[in-house]
Amino acid sequence: MSEDDDRSPPSDAAATGITASGSGGSTSVELFPAPYPDQVLENVLENVLCFLTSRRDRSAASLVCKSWYRAEALTRSELFIGNCYAVSPRRTTARFTRVRSVSIKGKPRFADFNLMPHNWGAHFAPWVVAMAKAYPWLEKIYLKRMSVTDEDLVLIAESFPNFKELVLVCCDGFGTTGLAVVANKCRQLRVLDLIESEVMDEDVDWIACFPGSHTCLESLIFDCVDCLVNFEALERLVVRSPSLKKLRLNRYVSIGQLYRLMIRAPQLTHLGTGSFSTSDGMIQGEQEADYASAFAACKSLTCLSGFRETLPELLPAIYPVCANLTSLNFSYANINAEQLKPVICHCHKLQTFWALDSICDEGLQAVAATCKELRELRVFPVDAREDIEGPVSEVGLQAISEGCRKLQSILYFCQRMTNAVVIAMSKNCPDLVVFRLCIMGRHRPDHLTGQPMDEGFGAIVMNCKKLTRLAVSGLLTDRAFSYIGQYGKLVRTLSVAFAGDSDNGLKYMLEGCPKLQKLEIRDSPFGDVALHSGLHHYYNMRFLWMSSCKLTHQGCREVARALPRLVVEVMTRNEVDEEDIVDDEIEILYMYRSLEGPRDDVPKIVQIL
């Protein structure tokens, strides 16, 4: 965790023991009882540990001995919980007493694809209750895939007088009522970011609840809030927030309203445009020059997103800022290659680019020709059906691999691919840390040779020495997984879908990837034998998720008996009677390590073995 030297609560560390003062040529020294040598060493160690910023380095330091364990806990101001059920709030607050920033993750990633029951759990309530008592000085909360209620938000607003940052990513259960209380009572709020969360419309004007005087707001993101906002109140809020740097609007904010906000906040560095089309009755020709001048006035703008309901004729308005952009997100803009080219040709500094596959291979070729500094690329499908001819293919990926040699992360959805192009990418982009290739359609081979995609993915793990995250798809045999086990020594997150021949595939990964932390598998032929091959490693992993594989209750029970500190959950997406469950009906398995044992908020659809 990153640490800030000035952000720990009042220290209760012991005095140094000696105070000296001088006057003229004389010196007086007052001696206090000398501390024990161990106490001196712990005080020194605490001062040193304040400079240790890496989470993994801190965790390693805490394992050295008991004194290091105590000192590391006392100097930790930022806390990261990768699984909300891995440790209890009580244990956490007892060990870490000076925390100012908390990050907690709840449901696994497959919950984003409706593969997990909606009411599975990951409730924030017990955490916020414990933190309200233990950390009255708390300033930051970051939550991902957690269930958050309006009552939780009220408790945040009422318990932490110096609260500054709230970030909710892929969360649900709360609405505009809770947001209104946070806006009204958190007078030092700097960041309120709602990202891909489900926010209920409770007919509360939460934007109007921010303080009437100048605010401390630096970031306001609400593009996921699917309801009308009080624009007049939003405009006044922007005017009262001179430190505002990041603003992402929802689709109910029109481009005309965006123009009004931009001329009042030229200091913005990150902007999400909301809707990018003209309102009824607006004279388009008269407004275009104004839009362009508003963008031109934002001299510091480096990150641009939004573009919902995009009217392509308005895209020239962003030309003035393109040369300065480092991030451009067109993942909601259904534009084609011809509409993209005039924009992307100015984006020479671009490092992050997200887009829909509507830009086709031709659009990716334009990106490759211009964006030589590109580090991250994501291409999402407009239509995710398996039986269509997709607009992007190996042609676009090859262009990117040849033109963007500094690429570090890629997520690429397509309908067809070849081994040759994936191999070429592994050689052209050796700095890849994240490689996620999603070939839509089950068991699709190299579309030119008809061969499995084994050699392509094998080349990625062989040639990309820094790879930590990998997602595989297409027709894959156990040979591909043997490559992953042999060469994927740094892989920490691995996603597998519709792949593999036998239990050997999973066995290769579990026995060969020592750093593996998160393993997600769906619709693959792995059974009990494969599951048992990882008994030596499960305590070192954050979680294992398997759905629609060939697991049995008996096989899962054997894992639970062998590893008592591992929580083994089996579940169905819909409620069934317990007596109806038979050995061959494991629909979903979710296993994770926990210091607390089974949780106490298990719904009926979940059975803990």
Coordinates of C-alpha atoms in Angstrom, one line a residue:
M1 CA 0.0 0.0 0.0
S2 CA 1.2 3.4 -0.7
E3 CA 1.9 5.5 2.4
D4 CA 1.9 9.2 2.9
D5 CA 4.1 10.5 5.7
D6 CA 1.7 13.1 6.9
R7 CA -1.4 11.0 6.9
S8 CA -1.2 8.8 10.0
P9 CA -3.4 9.6 13.0
P10 CA -1.8 11.1 16.1
S11 CA 1.2 8.9 17.0
D12 CA 1.3 7.0 20.2
A13 CA 5.0 6.0 19.7
A14 CA 7.2 6.3 22.8
A15 CA 9.4 9.4 23.3
T16 CA 13.0 9.3 22.2
G17 CA 14.1 9.6 25.9
I18 CA 16.4 12.6 25.7
T19 CA 15.7 16.3 25.3
A20 CA 18.5 18.8 24.7
S21 CA 18.4 22.6 24.7
G22 CA 21.3 25.0 24.4
S23 CA 21.8 28.6 25.5
G24 CA 25.1 30.5 24.9
G25 CA 28.0 28.2 25.7
S26 CA 26.1 26.0 28.1
T27 CA 24.0 22.9 27.4
S28 CA 21.4 21.4 29.7
V29 CA 20.2 17.8 29.2
E30 CA 17.1 16.4 30.7
L31 CA 17.1 12.6 30.9
F32 CA 13.9 10.5 30.8
P33 CA 13.7 6.8 31.6
A34 CA 15.5 5.0 28.7
P35 CA 13.3 2.8 26.6
Y36 CA 14.0 -0.8 26.2
P37 CA 16.3 -1.6 23.2
D38 CA 13.5 -3.4 21.5
Q39 CA 11.3 -0.4 21.7
V40 CA 14.0 1.8 20.2
L41 CA 14.4 -0.6 17.3
E42 CA 10.6 -0.7 16.7
N43 CA 10.5 3.1 16.7
V44 CA 13.3 3.2 14.1
L45 CA 11.6 0.4 12.1
E46 CA 8.3 2.3 12.0
N47 CA 10.1 5.4 10.6
V48 CA 11.7 3.2 7.9
L49 CA 8.5 1.4 7.0
C50 CA 6.8 4.6 6.3
F51 CA 8.8 4.8 3.1
L52 CA 7.7 1.3 2.0
T53 CA 4.9 1.8 -0.6
S54 CA 4.4 -1.6 -2.3
R55 CA 1.6 -3.8 -0.9
R56 CA 3.5 -7.0 -1.5
D57 CA 6.7 -5.5 0.1
R58 CA 4.7 -4.5 3.2
S59 CA 3.1 -7.9 3.5
A60 CA 6.5 -9.6 3.2
A61 CA 8.0 -7.3 5.8
S62 CA 5.2 -8.2 8.2
L63 CA 6.2 -11.9 8.0
V64 CA 9.8 -11.3 9.2
C65 CA 9.1 -11.5 12.9
K66 CA 6.7 -10.3 15.6
S67 CA 8.2 -6.9 16.0
W68 CA 8.1 -6.3 12.2
Y69 CA 4.6 -7.5 12.2
R70 CA 3.6 -4.9 14.9
A71 CA 5.5 -2.1 13.3
E72 CA 4.1 -2.7 9.8
A73 CA 0.6 -2.7 11.2
L74 CA 1.2 0.6 13.0
T75 CA 2.6 2.4 10.0
R76 CA 0.0 1.2 7.4
S77 CA -2.4 4.0 6.5
E78 CA -3.8 2.4 3.3
L79 CA -5.5 -0.9 3.5
F80 CA -6.4 -3.2 0.6
I81 CA -8.8 -6.2 1.1
G82 CA -8.8 -8.3 -2.1
N83 CA -11.8 -10.4 -0.9
C84 CA -14.3 -9.1 1.6
Y85 CA -14.7 -12.6 3.1
A86 CA -11.0 -13.4 3.4
V87 CA -10.8 -11.6 6.7
S88 CA -13.4 -10.1 9.1
P89 CA -13.8 -6.4 9.9
R90 CA -13.2 -7.1 13.5
R91 CA -9.8 -8.7 12.9
T92 CA -8.8 -6.0 10.4
T93 CA -9.6 -3.1 12.6
A94 CA -7.9 -4.7 15.6
R95 CA -4.6 -5.2 13.7
F96 CA -4.5 -2.0 11.7
T97 CA -5.3 0.9 13.9
R98 CA -4.1 4.0 11.9
V99 CA -5.8 3.4 8.6
R100 CA -7.0 6.4 6.6
S101 CA -7.8 4.8 3.3
V102 CA -9.6 1.5 2.7
S103 CA -10.1 -0.5 -0.6
I104 CA -12.3 -3.6 -0.6
K105 CA -13.3 -6.0 -3.3
G106 CA -16.3 -8.2 -3.2
K107 CA -17.8 -10.5 -5.9
P108 CA -15.5 -12.1 -8.4
R109 CA -15.3 -10.7 -11.9
F110 CA -17.7 -13.2 -13.5
A111 CA -20.5 -11.4 -11.6
D112 CA -20.2 -8.8 -14.4
F113 CA -21.4 -11.3 -16.9
N114 CA -24.5 -12.5 -14.9
L115 CA -22.7 -15.7 -14.0
M116 CA -23.2 -15.2 -10.3
P117 CA -26.5 -15.1 -8.4
H118 CA -27.5 -11.4 -7.9
N119 CA -28.0 -11.8 -4.1
W120 CA -24.8 -13.7 -3.5
G121 CA -23.5 -11.3 -0.8
A122 CA -20.5 -9.0 -0.5
H123 CA -22.3 -6.6 1.8
F124 CA -20.5 -3.5 2.9
A125 CA -22.6 -3.0 6.0
P126 CA -20.4 -4.9 8.5
W127 CA -17.3 -3.2 7.2
V128 CA -18.6 0.4 7.5
V129 CA -20.0 -0.3 11.0
A130 CA -16.6 -1.6 12.2
M131 CA -14.7 1.3 10.5
A132 CA -17.0 3.9 11.9
K133 CA -15.9 2.8 15.4
A134 CA -12.2 2.2 14.7
Y135 CA -11.3 4.8 12.1
P136 CA -13.1 8.1 12.8
W137 CA -10.3 9.9 10.8
L138 CA -10.9 7.8 7.7
E139 CA -10.6 9.8 4.5
K140 CA -10.9 7.4 1.5
I141 CA -13.1 4.4 0.6
Y142 CA -12.8 2.4 -2.6
L143 CA -15.2 -0.4 -3.2
K144 CA -15.5 -2.8 -6.2
R145 CA -18.4 -5.3 -6.8
M146 CA -19.8 -4.7 -3.3
S147 CA -23.4 -4.4 -2.2
V148 CA -23.8 -0.9 -0.7
T149 CA -27.0 0.5 0.7
D150 CA -28.2 4.0 1.3
E151 CA -27.8 3.3 5.0
D152 CA -24.2 2.5 4.5
L153 CA -23.6 5.8 2.7
V154 CA -25.4 7.7 5.5
L155 CA -23.1 6.1 8.0
I156 CA -20.1 7.1 6.0
A157 CA -21.3 10.7 5.9
E158 CA -22.0 10.8 9.6
S159 CA -19.0 8.9 10.9
F160 CA -16.0 10.4 9.2
P161 CA -15.8 14.2 9.6
N162 CA -12.7 14.5 7.4
F163 CA -13.9 12.2 4.6
K164 CA -12.5 13.1 1.2
E165 CA -12.9 10.3 -1.4
L166 CA -15.6 7.8 -2.3
V167 CA -15.1 5.5 -5.3
L168 CA -17.8 2.8 -6.1
V169 CA -16.9 0.5 -9.0
C170 CA -19.5 -2.1 -10.2
C171 CA -21.4 -1.7 -7.0
D172 CA -25.2 -1.9 -6.4
G173 CA -27.9 -1.6 -3.8
F174 CA -27.8 2.2 -3.3
G175 CA -29.5 5.1 -4.9
T176 CA -29.8 8.9 -5.1
T177 CA -30.9 9.2 -1.5
G178 CA -27.6 8.0 -0.1
L179 CA -25.7 10.1 -2.6
A180 CA -27.6 13.2 -1.5
V181 CA -26.5 12.6 2.2
V182 CA -22.8 12.1 1.1
A183 CA -22.9 15.3 -1.0
N184 CA -24.5 17.3 1.8
K185 CA -22.6 16.1 4.9
C186 CA -19.1 15.4 3.5
R187 CA -17.9 19.0 3.4
Q188 CA -14.3 18.1 2.5
L189 CA -15.3 15.7 -0.3
R190 CA -12.7 15.8 -3.1
V191 CA -13.7 12.7 -5.1
L192 CA -17.1 11.1 -5.8
D193 CA -16.6 8.5 -8.5
L194 CA -19.5 6.2 -9.5
I195 CA -18.1 3.8 -12.2
E196 CA -20.2 1.1 -13.8
S197 CA -22.4 0.9 -10.7
E198 CA -26.2 0.4 -10.6
V199 CA -27.7 3.5 -9.0
M200 CA -31.4 3.5 -8.1
D201 CA -33.4 6.6 -9.1
E202 CA -35.2 7.6 -5.9
D203 CA -36.4 10.9 -7.1
V204 CA -33.9 12.8 -5.0
D205 CA -32.0 15.8 -6.4
W206 CA -28.6 14.7 -5.1
I207 CA -26.6 17.2 -7.2
A208 CA -28.3 20.1 -5.5
C209 CA -27.2 18.8 -2.1
F210 CA -23.6 19.8 -2.4
P211 CA -22.6 22.7 -0.2
G212 CA -23.7 26.1 -1.4
S213 CA -20.2 27.6 -0.9
H214 CA -17.0 26.7 -2.6
T215 CA -16.4 22.9 -2.7
C216 CA -13.2 20.8 -2.6
L217 CA -14.3 18.7 -5.5
E218 CA -11.5 17.4 -7.7
S219 CA -13.3 14.5 -9.4
L220 CA -17.0 13.9 -10.1
I221 CA -17.9 10.8 -12.1
F222 CA -21.5 9.8 -12.6
D223 CA -21.8 8.5 -16.2
C224 CA -23.4 5.3 -14.9
V225 CA -26.3 7.1 -13.1
D226 CA -29.2 6.4 -15.4
C227 CA -31.5 9.2 -14.5
L228 CA -32.0 12.9 -15.0
V229 CA -29.8 15.3 -13.1
N230 CA -30.6 18.9 -12.2
F231 CA -28.5 20.7 -14.7
E232 CA -28.8 24.1 -13.2
A233 CA -27.5 22.7 -9.9
L234 CA -24.7 20.9 -11.7
E235 CA -23.7 24.0 -13.5
R236 CA -23.6 26.0 -10.2
L237 CA -21.6 23.1 -8.6
V238 CA -19.0 23.2 -11.4
V239 CA -18.6 27.0 -10.9
R240 CA -18.2 26.5 -7.1
S241 CA -15.5 23.9 -7.6
P242 CA -12.3 25.6 -8.9
S243 CA -10.2 22.5 -8.2
L244 CA -12.4 20.2 -10.4
K245 CA -10.1 18.3 -12.8
K246 CA -12.2 15.2 -13.6
L247 CA -15.9 15.3 -14.8
R248 CA -17.7 12.5 -16.4
L249 CA -21.4 13.1 -17.3
N250 CA -24.3 10.8 -17.9
R251 CA -26.3 10.5 -21.1
Y252 CA -28.9 12.9 -19.9
V253 CA -26.5 15.8 -20.3
S254 CA -26.7 17.1 -23.8
I255 CA -23.8 18.6 -25.8
G256 CA -25.3 22.0 -25.4
Q257 CA -25.2 21.6 -21.7
L258 CA -21.7 20.2 -22.0
Y259 CA -20.6 23.4 -23.7
R260 CA -21.9 25.5 -20.8
L261 CA -20.0 23.4 -18.3
M262 CA -16.7 23.5 -20.3
I263 CA -16.6 27.2 -20.6
R264 CA -17.0 27.4 -16.8
A265 CA -14.3 24.8 -16.2
P266 CA -11.5 25.1 -18.6
Q267 CA -9.1 23.6 -16.0
L268 CA -10.5 20.1 -16.7
T269 CA -8.0 17.3 -17.4
H270 CA -10.4 14.4 -17.7
L271 CA -13.8 14.8 -19.4
G272 CA -16.7 12.4 -20.1
T273 CA -19.0 14.1 -22.5
G274 CA -22.4 12.5 -21.8
S275 CA -24.6 12.6 -24.9
F276 CA -22.8 13.8 -27.9
S277 CA -25.6 14.9 -30.1
T278 CA -27.7 18.0 -30.7
S279 CA -31.0 18.6 -29.0
D280 CA -34.2 19.0 -31.0
G281 CA -34.5 22.5 -32.3
M282 CA -30.8 23.3 -32.0
I283 CA -29.3 24.8 -35.1
Q284 CA -26.3 22.6 -35.6
G285 CA -24.3 24.9 -37.9
E286 CA -24.4 27.7 -35.5
Q287 CA -23.2 25.6 -32.6
E288 CA -20.2 23.7 -34.0
A289 CA -17.8 26.6 -33.8
D290 CA -18.7 27.1 -30.2
Y291 CA -18.1 23.5 -29.3
A292 CA -14.7 23.6 -30.9
S293 CA -13.8 26.8 -29.1
A294 CA -14.9 25.3 -25.8
F295 CA -12.7 22.3 -26.3
A296 CA -9.8 24.5 -27.5
A297 CA -10.1 26.5 -24.3
C298 CA -9.4 23.3 -22.2
K299 CA -5.7 23.4 -22.6
S300 CA -5.1 20.8 -19.9
L301 CA -7.5 18.2 -21.3
T302 CA -5.6 14.8 -21.6
C303 CA -8.4 12.2 -21.2
L304 CA -11.6 12.1 -23.1
S305 CA -14.5 9.7 -22.9
G306 CA -18.3 9.5 -23.0
F307 CA -19.7 10.0 -26.6
R308 CA -23.0 8.4 -25.9
E309 CA -25.5 8.7 -28.7
T310 CA -22.8 10.2 -30.8
L311 CA -23.6 12.3 -33.8
P312 CA -20.5 11.9 -36.0
E313 CA -20.9 15.3 -37.6
L314 CA -20.0 16.8 -34.2
L315 CA -16.7 14.9 -33.8
P316 CA -14.6 17.7 -35.5
A317 CA -15.3 19.7 -32.3
I318 CA -12.7 17.7 -30.4
Y319 CA -10.0 18.1 -33.0
P320 CA -8.4 21.0 -31.0
V321 CA -7.6 18.7 -28.0
C322 CA -6.6 15.6 -29.9
A323 CA -2.9 16.4 -30.1
N324 CA -2.7 16.6 -26.3
L325 CA -4.7 13.4 -25.5
T326 CA -3.2 10.5 -23.7
S327 CA -6.4 8.6 -23.3
L328 CA -9.4 8.4 -25.6
N329 CA -12.4 6.2 -24.9
F330 CA -14.8 5.6 -27.8
S331 CA -16.3 2.4 -26.3
Y332 CA -19.9 4.0 -26.4
A333 CA -19.4 5.6 -29.8
N334 CA -20.8 3.5 -32.7
I335 CA -18.6 5.1 -35.3
N336 CA -16.9 3.7 -38.4
A337 CA -13.4 3.9 -39.7
E338 CA -14.0 6.9 -41.9
Q339 CA -15.4 8.8 -38.9
L340 CA -12.5 7.7 -36.7
K341 CA -9.6 8.6 -39.0
P342 CA -9.9 12.4 -38.9
V343 CA -9.8 12.2 -35.1
I344 CA -7.1 9.6 -34.6
C345 CA -4.7 11.1 -37.0
H346 CA -4.1 14.0 -34.5
C347 CA -3.6 11.7 -31.5
H348 CA 0.2 11.2 -31.5
K349 CA 0.5 11.1 -27.7
L350 CA -2.3 8.6 -27.2
Q351 CA -1.4 5.9 -24.6
T352 CA -4.8 4.4 -23.9
F353 CA -7.5 3.8 -26.6
W354 CA -10.9 2.0 -26.1
A355 CA -13.3 1.5 -29.0
L356 CA -16.1 -0.6 -30.5
D357 CA -15.4 -3.0 -33.2
S358 CA -17.5 -0.8 -35.5
I359 CA -14.2 0.9 -36.4
C360 CA -13.2 -2.3 -38.3
D361 CA -9.7 -3.4 -39.2
E362 CA -9.3 -0.2 -41.2
G363 CA -9.8 1.9 -38.1
L364 CA -7.2 -0.2 -36.2
Q365 CA -4.8 0.3 -39.0
A366 CA -5.2 4.1 -38.7
V367 CA -4.5 3.8 -34.9
A368 CA -1.4 1.7 -35.6
A369 CA -0.2 4.3 -38.1
T370 CA -0.5 7.2 -35.7
C371 CA -0.4 6.1 -32.1
K372 CA 3.2 5.0 -31.6
E373 CA 3.1 5.6 -27.8
L374 CA 0.0 3.4 -27.3
R375 CA 0.2 1.3 -24.1
E376 CA -3.3 0.0 -23.7
L377 CA -5.9 -1.1 -26.3
R378 CA -9.4 -2.4 -25.8
V379 CA -11.8 -3.3 -28.6
F380 CA -15.3 -4.3 -27.6
P381 CA -18.0 -5.9 -29.7
V382 CA -21.1 -4.0 -30.9
D383 CA -22.8 -7.4 -31.3
A384 CA -21.5 -10.2 -29.1
R385 CA -23.5 -13.0 -30.8
E386 CA -21.4 -16.0 -31.8
D387 CA -22.9 -16.6 -35.2
I388 CA -22.1 -13.3 -37.0
E389 CA -19.1 -12.2 -39.1
G390 CA -17.3 -9.7 -36.9
P391 CA -15.9 -6.5 -38.3
V392 CA -12.4 -6.9 -36.7
S393 CA -10.0 -9.8 -37.2
E394 CA -6.4 -10.8 -37.3
V395 CA -5.8 -8.0 -39.9
G396 CA -6.4 -5.3 -37.3
L397 CA -4.4 -7.1 -34.6
Q398 CA -1.5 -7.5 -36.9
A399 CA -1.5 -3.8 -37.7
I400 CA -1.5 -2.9 -34.0
S401 CA 1.4 -5.3 -33.3
E402 CA 3.5 -3.8 -36.1
G403 CA 2.6 -0.2 -35.4
C404 CA 2.3 0.0 -31.6
R405 CA 5.5 -1.7 -30.3
K406 CA 5.2 -0.2 -26.8
L407 CA 1.9 -1.9 -26.2
Q408 CA 1.6 -3.3 -22.6
S409 CA -2.1 -4.3 -22.3
I410 CA -4.7 -5.5 -24.8
L411 CA -8.3 -6.7 -24.7
Y412 CA -9.5 -7.8 -28.1
F413 CA -12.9 -9.2 -29.1
C414 CA -13.1 -10.8 -32.5
Q415 CA -14.7 -13.6 -34.5
R416 CA -11.6 -15.0 -36.2
M417 CA -7.9 -15.1 -35.5
T418 CA -4.7 -16.9 -36.7
N419 CA -1.8 -18.3 -34.8
A420 CA 0.6 -16.5 -37.1
V421 CA -0.7 -13.1 -36.1
V422 CA -0.7 -13.9 -32.3
I423 CA 2.9 -15.2 -32.7
A424 CA 3.8 -12.0 -34.4
M425 CA 2.3 -9.9 -31.6
S426 CA 4.3 -11.8 -29.0
K427 CA 7.5 -10.9 -30.9
N428 CA 6.6 -7.3 -31.8
C429 CA 5.2 -6.4 -28.4
P430 CA 7.4 -8.2 -25.8
D431 CA 6.5 -5.8 -23.1
L432 CA 2.9 -7.1 -22.9
V433 CA 1.7 -7.4 -19.3
V434 CA -1.9 -8.1 -20.1
F435 CA -3.1 -10.2 -23.1
R436 CA -6.8 -10.9 -23.3
L437 CA -7.9 -12.3 -26.7
C438 CA -11.6 -13.2 -26.8
I439 CA -12.5 -15.2 -29.9
M440 CA -16.3 -15.1 -29.8
G441 CA -17.9 -18.4 -30.8
R442 CA -17.0 -21.6 -29.1
H443 CA -13.9 -23.7 -30.1
R444 CA -13.0 -21.6 -33.1
P445 CA -9.6 -22.7 -34.6
D446 CA -7.1 -20.7 -36.7
H447 CA -9.5 -19.7 -39.4
L448 CA -6.9 -20.1 -42.2
T449 CA -5.2 -23.4 -41.2
G450 CA -8.0 -25.0 -39.1
Q451 CA -5.5 -25.8 -36.4
P452 CA -6.0 -25.2 -32.7
M453 CA -4.8 -21.8 -31.3
D454 CA -2.2 -23.5 -29.1
E455 CA 0.9 -22.2 -30.8
G456 CA -0.3 -18.6 -30.7
F457 CA -1.0 -18.5 -27.0
G458 CA 2.1 -20.5 -26.4
A459 CA 4.1 -17.8 -28.1
I460 CA 2.6 -15.2 -25.9
V461 CA 3.7 -16.9 -22.6
M462 CA 7.1 -17.7 -24.1
N463 CA 8.0 -14.3 -25.5
C464 CA 6.2 -11.9 -23.2
K465 CA 8.3 -12.3 -20.1
K466 CA 6.4 -9.7 -18.1
L467 CA 3.0 -11.2 -18.6
T468 CA 0.8 -11.3 -15.5
R469 CA -2.7 -11.5 -16.9
L470 CA -3.9 -13.8 -19.6
A471 CA -7.3 -14.7 -21.1
V472 CA -7.5 -17.5 -23.6
S473 CA -10.2 -18.6 -26.0
G474 CA -10.8 -20.3 -29.3
L475 CA -10.0 -24.0 -30.0
L476 CA -7.4 -25.0 -27.5
T477 CA -6.0 -28.4 -26.6
D478 CA -4.1 -29.4 -23.5
R479 CA -0.9 -28.4 -25.4
A480 CA -1.8 -24.7 -24.9
F481 CA -2.1 -25.2 -21.2
S482 CA 1.2 -27.1 -21.0
Y483 CA 2.8 -24.0 -22.6
I484 CA 1.1 -21.8 -20.0
G485 CA 2.3 -24.0 -17.1
Q486 CA 5.9 -24.2 -18.6
Y487 CA 6.4 -20.5 -19.4
G488 CA 3.8 -18.5 -17.5
K489 CA 5.8 -18.1 -14.3
L490 CA 4.6 -14.6 -13.6
V491 CA 0.9 -15.0 -14.5
R492 CA -1.3 -14.0 -11.6
T493 CA -4.7 -13.8 -13.3
L494 CA -5.9 -16.4 -15.8
S495 CA -9.2 -16.7 -17.5
V496 CA -10.3 -19.7 -19.5
A497 CA -13.5 -20.2 -21.5
F498 CA -14.6 -23.2 -23.7
A499 CA -11.1 -24.7 -23.8
G500 CA -9.1 -27.8 -23.1
D501 CA -9.2 -31.5 -23.8
S502 CA -9.0 -33.1 -20.4
D503 CA -8.1 -32.7 -16.7
N504 CA -4.5 -32.4 -17.8
G505 CA -5.1 -28.8 -19.0
L506 CA -6.0 -27.5 -15.6
K507 CA -3.3 -29.6 -14.0
Y508 CA -0.6 -28.0 -16.1
M509 CA -1.7 -24.5 -15.0
L510 CA -2.0 -25.3 -11.3
E511 CA 1.3 -27.1 -11.1
G512 CA 3.2 -24.8 -13.4
C513 CA 2.2 -21.2 -12.5
P514 CA 3.6 -20.4 -9.0
K515 CA 2.4 -16.8 -8.9
L516 CA -1.2 -17.7 -9.9
Q517 CA -3.7 -15.7 -7.7
K518 CA -7.0 -15.6 -9.6
L519 CA -8.2 -18.4 -11.8
E520 CA -11.5 -18.1 -13.7
I521 CA -12.8 -21.1 -15.8
R522 CA -16.1 -21.6 -17.5
D523 CA -17.5 -24.2 -19.8
S524 CA -14.4 -26.4 -19.9
P525 CA -14.0 -30.2 -19.5
F526 CA -12.1 -30.1 -16.1
G527 CA -13.3 -32.4 -13.4
D528 CA -12.4 -33.6 -9.9
V529 CA -9.0 -35.0 -10.8
A530 CA -7.9 -31.6 -12.2
L531 CA -9.4 -29.8 -9.1
H532 CA -7.4 -32.0 -6.7
S533 CA -4.1 -31.3 -8.6
G534 CA -4.1 -27.8 -7.1
L535 CA -4.3 -28.7 -3.4
H536 CA -0.7 -27.6 -2.9
H537 CA -1.5 -24.1 -4.2
Y538 CA -5.0 -23.1 -3.2
Y539 CA -3.9 -21.5 0.1
N540 CA -1.7 -19.2 -2.0
M541 CA -4.5 -18.1 -4.3
R542 CA -7.1 -15.4 -3.8
F543 CA -9.8 -17.5 -5.5
L544 CA -10.7 -20.2 -8.0
W545 CA -14.0 -19.9 -10.0
M546 CA -15.3 -22.7 -12.1
S547 CA -18.7 -22.8 -13.8
S548 CA -20.3 -25.3 -16.1
C549 CA -17.3 -27.7 -15.8
K550 CA -17.3 -31.4 -14.8
L551 CA -17.1 -31.2 -11.0
T552 CA -19.0 -33.3 -8.5
H553 CA -20.1 -32.5 -4.9
Q554 CA -17.9 -35.4 -3.7
G555 CA -14.8 -34.0 -5.4
C556 CA -15.4 -30.5 -3.9
R557 CA -16.1 -32.0 -0.4
E558 CA -12.7 -33.7 -0.6
V559 CA -11.0 -30.4 -1.2
A560 CA -12.9 -28.8 1.7
R561 CA -11.8 -31.6 4.0
A562 CA -8.2 -31.4 2.9
L563 CA -8.0 -27.6 3.2
P564 CA -10.0 -26.5 6.2
R565 CA -9.0 -22.8 5.9
L566 CA -10.3 -22.8 2.3
V567 CA -14.0 -21.8 1.9
V568 CA -15.6 -24.0 -0.7
E569 CA -18.9 -22.6 -2.0
V570 CA -21.1 -24.4 -4.6
M571 CA -24.1 -22.6 -6.0
T572 CA -26.8 -22.4 -8.6
R573 CA -28.0 -19.3 -10.4
N574 CA -31.6 -20.1 -9.2
E575 CA -32.9 -21.4 -5.9
V576 CA -33.3 -25.2 -5.7
D577 CA -34.2 -27.5 -2.8
E578 CA -31.2 -29.0 -1.1
E579 CA -32.6 -32.6 -1.5
D580 CA -32.7 -32.0 -5.3
I581 CA -28.9 -31.5 -5.5
V582 CA -27.1 -34.6 -6.8
D583 CA -23.4 -35.3 -7.3
D584 CA -23.3 -34.4 -11.0
E585 CA -25.0 -31.0 -10.7
I586 CA -22.2 -28.6 -9.7
E587 CA -23.1 -25.5 -11.6
I588 CA -20.7 -23.0 -10.0
L589 CA -17.7 -23.5 -7.7
Y590 CA -16.1 -20.6 -5.9
M591 CA -13.2 -21.3 -3.6
Y592 CA -11.2 -18.7 -1.6
R593 CA -8.9 -18.6 1.4
S594 CA -10.2 -17.1 4.6
L595 CA -8.9 -16.5 8.1
E596 CA -12.5 -16.5 9.4
G597 CA -14.0 -19.7 7.9
P598 CA -17.4 -19.8 6.4
R599 CA -19.3 -16.5 6.2
D600 CA -22.6 -16.0 8.1
D601 CA -24.6 -14.3 5.4
V602 CA -25.0 -17.3 3.1
P603 CA -28.1 -17.2 0.8
K604 CA -30.1 -20.3 0.0
I605 CA -28.6 -20.6 -3.4
V606 CA -25.1 -21.1 -1.8
Q607 CA -23.9 -24.3 -0.1
I608 CA -20.7 -24.2 1.9
L609 CA -19.0 -27.6 2.0

